[in-house]
Amino acid sequence: MSVTFPDLASAAARAPALSFVLLLTHQDPDICRTPVHVTSRTPREVAPGRARRDIASYIATYIAHRRTRPSPRMRCTAAARLLPASVPHARFPPTSRQTVLHFPCSTDSSLFSTSGIWLWPFASTVFASIGLFMVAAVFLPRLLINPSNVYLQTGVILGGLYIMMAALLRFGRRSATKVMMIFLGLVFILGWGILTPVRNAMGSTSAGWSVLGWGVGVFQILTVLRPKQSFKWFLVGSGATFILSSIVRFAGPFMTSLASMFMFLSTKAVLKYRDAVILADAMTREDANAYAQIWKVKLAAPGARESLEQLKQAWDETMAAAAHFSKKQPRKFGSIEELFLAADRLNSYFHLKMEAHARAHGGKFKGAPVKNEDRALQKIYRSYQEDWRRCSDLNRCAIVFDSFEGIAKALRGLALDPEVVVLKVGDEKMRLSERYDAEALSAGYRDVQVCIRIRAAWTLEQGLDGVLCEVQLHDKMYFARKSLGGGHKSYVQRRNMLAQ
């Protein structure tokens, strides 16, 4: 059975569980405007031992940034044990209802992800509030007094469109909501920003309407075109516009209320994100300290700095010879489901190839299944601006070495393998360097990550030569702490709290 996300309504009618999921989520059913084909398949249709999800489960991954978090009460209790008393907001009595309700999490941090306000669960509530305020408090009472005023009629219509945007967003139609927001922005600029002052349509208040039209219009368009900064454009920018309009002409209870609401939401979001960062850092502090101690031990070993220099040289040589391709999955995959199917088929061959490299260079191979849909879609929304082709690590593996020399040999071995295409990546993937700030960028952890393609006869025959894979080269002390000391678990908790 194959169902495309534009057909969700008919699919929901056949799956009550799916209807319930769609009712609860704000998230858009489509990814990057490309229909995503969800296919129910039997295990023999995919790689051995791997079966995909049913429709309802797959759709549910679109709320993974909310669903995968531990409960607020559990997070409060865990944070209370980790935070010292000197850290602000470190008091978390388990029975405090207020603490549980206001504990910072990825719901608050989603405003600062690459999807910005479009990943914020409260966006539809804000849109509805703006629309109701415009209709009930600002324009409709004046329209009843002066029913022939075209500008007041337009204001009521715009308020109704805001309410419609809230409804669309509430039921997952984010693409339609973005189109409508751009339309509203253009109407604000053309109507209130240009025509109102030119025709002096609102008399002595025309200047204030002009400021309001230009400010709100421009910031709404930027909210759609620059989603990563949409928090600044929509909340902070609109609030500043209302304040400026009040100063120019509209000093009164209505405009002041709007300005206060937007500035309150902006301040609240910034403070809660600050709290989330503090708590997330505290949750990984023990592991970060352990990683820092490992780094000191490694550097203190005889010949360590020479080994690091050799590793850096091997990295530079590998990147100098690397292919300068875009770090995106091939366009021949028309949907994310097709990409998952390709990753399923490639994974066993990829592991066999990398296991041979591990044996050749004295490393210990650690295979991994294809990245699950939950985490892949989290990264698409949180970090990749909804571009699923940037998921370059659906196929991944780790190779663990006893020394930096082994990692250097593995890098050179990958670069010399005629069946492996190494892609050029930034130096931030070379974390075994004294110049890399591990504490700030990766919670203290250090490794080397390489992005490759397998260009062998079999992958060319199967059309899998363009699939991107990630090879992680680890030092054994770091890997042991990550695997056995709970380091990765705390990192996942931190990642979810900060919507990364």
PDB file of N, CA and C in Angstrom, residues 65 126 129 152 157 188 191 193-194 204 211 248 252 288 298 341 380 383-384 418 446 498:
ATOM      1  N   HIS A  65       9.930  15.611  18.145  1.00  0.00           N
ATOM      2  CA  HIS A  65      10.615  16.575  19.003  1.00  0.00           C
ATOM      3  C   HIS A  65       9.849  16.795  20.289  1.00  0.00           C
ATOM      4  N   VAL A 126      -0.784  31.865  18.907  1.00  0.00           N
ATOM      5  CA  VAL A 126      -0.423  33.277  18.724  1.00  0.00           C
ATOM      6  C   VAL A 126      -1.142  33.863  17.514  1.00  0.00           C
ATOM      7  N   SER A 129      -4.742  34.454  18.410  1.00  0.00           N
ATOM      8  CA  SER A 129      -4.880  35.590  19.327  1.00  0.00           C
ATOM      9  C   SER A 129      -4.781  36.920  18.581  1.00  0.00           C
ATOM     10  N   LEU A 152     -11.158  49.798   7.328  1.00  0.00           N
ATOM     11  CA  LEU A 152     -11.650  49.032   8.475  1.00  0.00           C
ATOM     12  C   LEU A 152     -12.174  47.676   8.019  1.00  0.00           C
ATOM     13  N   ILE A 157     -11.051  41.666   7.567  1.00  0.00           N
ATOM     14  CA  ILE A 157     -10.707  40.535   6.703  1.00  0.00           C
ATOM     15  C   ILE A 157      -9.328  39.988   7.062  1.00  0.00           C
ATOM     16  N   PHE A 188      -0.189  44.103   3.746  1.00  0.00           N
ATOM     17  CA  PHE A 188       0.179  45.118   4.738  1.00  0.00           C
ATOM     18  C   PHE A 188       1.052  46.204   4.103  1.00  0.00           C
ATOM     19  N   GLY A 191      -1.172  48.020   1.156  1.00  0.00           N
ATOM     20  CA  GLY A 191      -2.346  48.737   1.643  1.00  0.00           C
ATOM     21  C   GLY A 191      -2.038  49.788   2.687  1.00  0.00           C
ATOM     22  N   GLY A 193       1.066  50.305   4.235  1.00  0.00           N
ATOM     23  CA  GLY A 193       2.377  50.946   4.139  1.00  0.00           C
ATOM     24  C   GLY A 193       2.479  51.993   3.056  1.00  0.00           C
ATOM     25  N   ILE A 194       1.789  51.791   1.922  1.00  0.00           N
ATOM     26  CA  ILE A 194       1.936  52.709   0.773  1.00  0.00           C
ATOM     27  C   ILE A 194       0.668  53.513   0.522  1.00  0.00           C
ATOM     28  N   SER A 204      -5.226  61.851  10.391  1.00  0.00           N
ATOM     29  CA  SER A 204      -4.046  62.167  11.200  1.00  0.00           C
ATOM     30  C   SER A 204      -3.277  60.929  11.629  1.00  0.00           C
ATOM     31  N   VAL A 211       3.783  53.077   9.233  1.00  0.00           N
ATOM     32  CA  VAL A 211       4.815  52.380  10.000  1.00  0.00           C
ATOM     33  C   VAL A 211       4.388  50.946  10.298  1.00  0.00           C
ATOM     34  N   VAL A 248       4.749  56.837  17.249  1.00  0.00           N
ATOM     35  CA  VAL A 248       4.440  57.749  16.151  1.00  0.00           C
ATOM     36  C   VAL A 248       3.029  58.285  16.256  1.00  0.00           C
ATOM     37  N   GLY A 252      -2.122  54.248  22.797  1.00  0.00           N
ATOM     38  CA  GLY A 252      -3.433  53.891  23.304  1.00  0.00           C
ATOM     39  C   GLY A 252      -3.431  52.468  23.805  1.00  0.00           C
ATOM     40  N   ALA A 288      31.262  15.700  30.322  1.00  0.00           N
ATOM     41  CA  ALA A 288      32.216  16.645  29.733  1.00  0.00           C
ATOM     42  C   ALA A 288      33.507  16.684  30.538  1.00  0.00           C
ATOM     43  N   LYS A 298      45.526  11.734  27.380  1.00  0.00           N
ATOM     44  CA  LYS A 298      46.047  11.437  26.038  1.00  0.00           C
ATOM     45  C   LYS A 298      47.190  12.379  25.669  1.00  0.00           C
ATOM     46  N   LEU A 341      14.778   3.371   1.583  1.00  0.00           N
ATOM     47  CA  LEU A 341      14.872   2.078   0.899  1.00  0.00           C
ATOM     48  C   LEU A 341      16.288   1.836   0.378  1.00  0.00           C
ATOM     49  N   ILE A 380      15.895  16.743  10.386  1.00  0.00           N
ATOM     50  CA  ILE A 380      15.379  17.491   9.235  1.00  0.00           C
ATOM     51  C   ILE A 380      14.713  18.776   9.698  1.00  0.00           C
ATOM     52  N   SER A 383      17.487  20.894  12.417  1.00  0.00           N
ATOM     53  CA  SER A 383      18.819  21.336  12.008  1.00  0.00           C
ATOM     54  C   SER A 383      18.994  21.570  10.518  1.00  0.00           C
ATOM     55  N   TYR A 384      18.152  20.985   9.679  1.00  0.00           N
ATOM     56  CA  TYR A 384      18.389  21.004   8.239  1.00  0.00           C
ATOM     57  C   TYR A 384      17.406  21.875   7.464  1.00  0.00           C
ATOM     58  N   PRO A 418      40.149   2.972  -4.121  1.00  0.00           N
ATOM     59  CA  PRO A 418      39.508   3.413  -5.365  1.00  0.00           C
ATOM     60  C   PRO A 418      37.987   3.256  -5.354  1.00  0.00           C
ATOM     61  N   ARG A 446      35.154  13.858  21.532  1.00  0.00           N
ATOM     62  CA  ARG A 446      36.061  14.055  20.393  1.00  0.00           C
ATOM     63  C   ARG A 446      36.126  12.784  19.551  1.00  0.00           C
ATOM     64  N   LEU A 498      17.491  21.073  23.742  1.00  0.00           N
ATOM     65  CA  LEU A 498      17.825  22.247  22.953  1.00  0.00           C
ATOM     66  C   LEU A 498      17.297  22.169  21.521  1.00  0.00           C
TER      67      LEU A 498
END
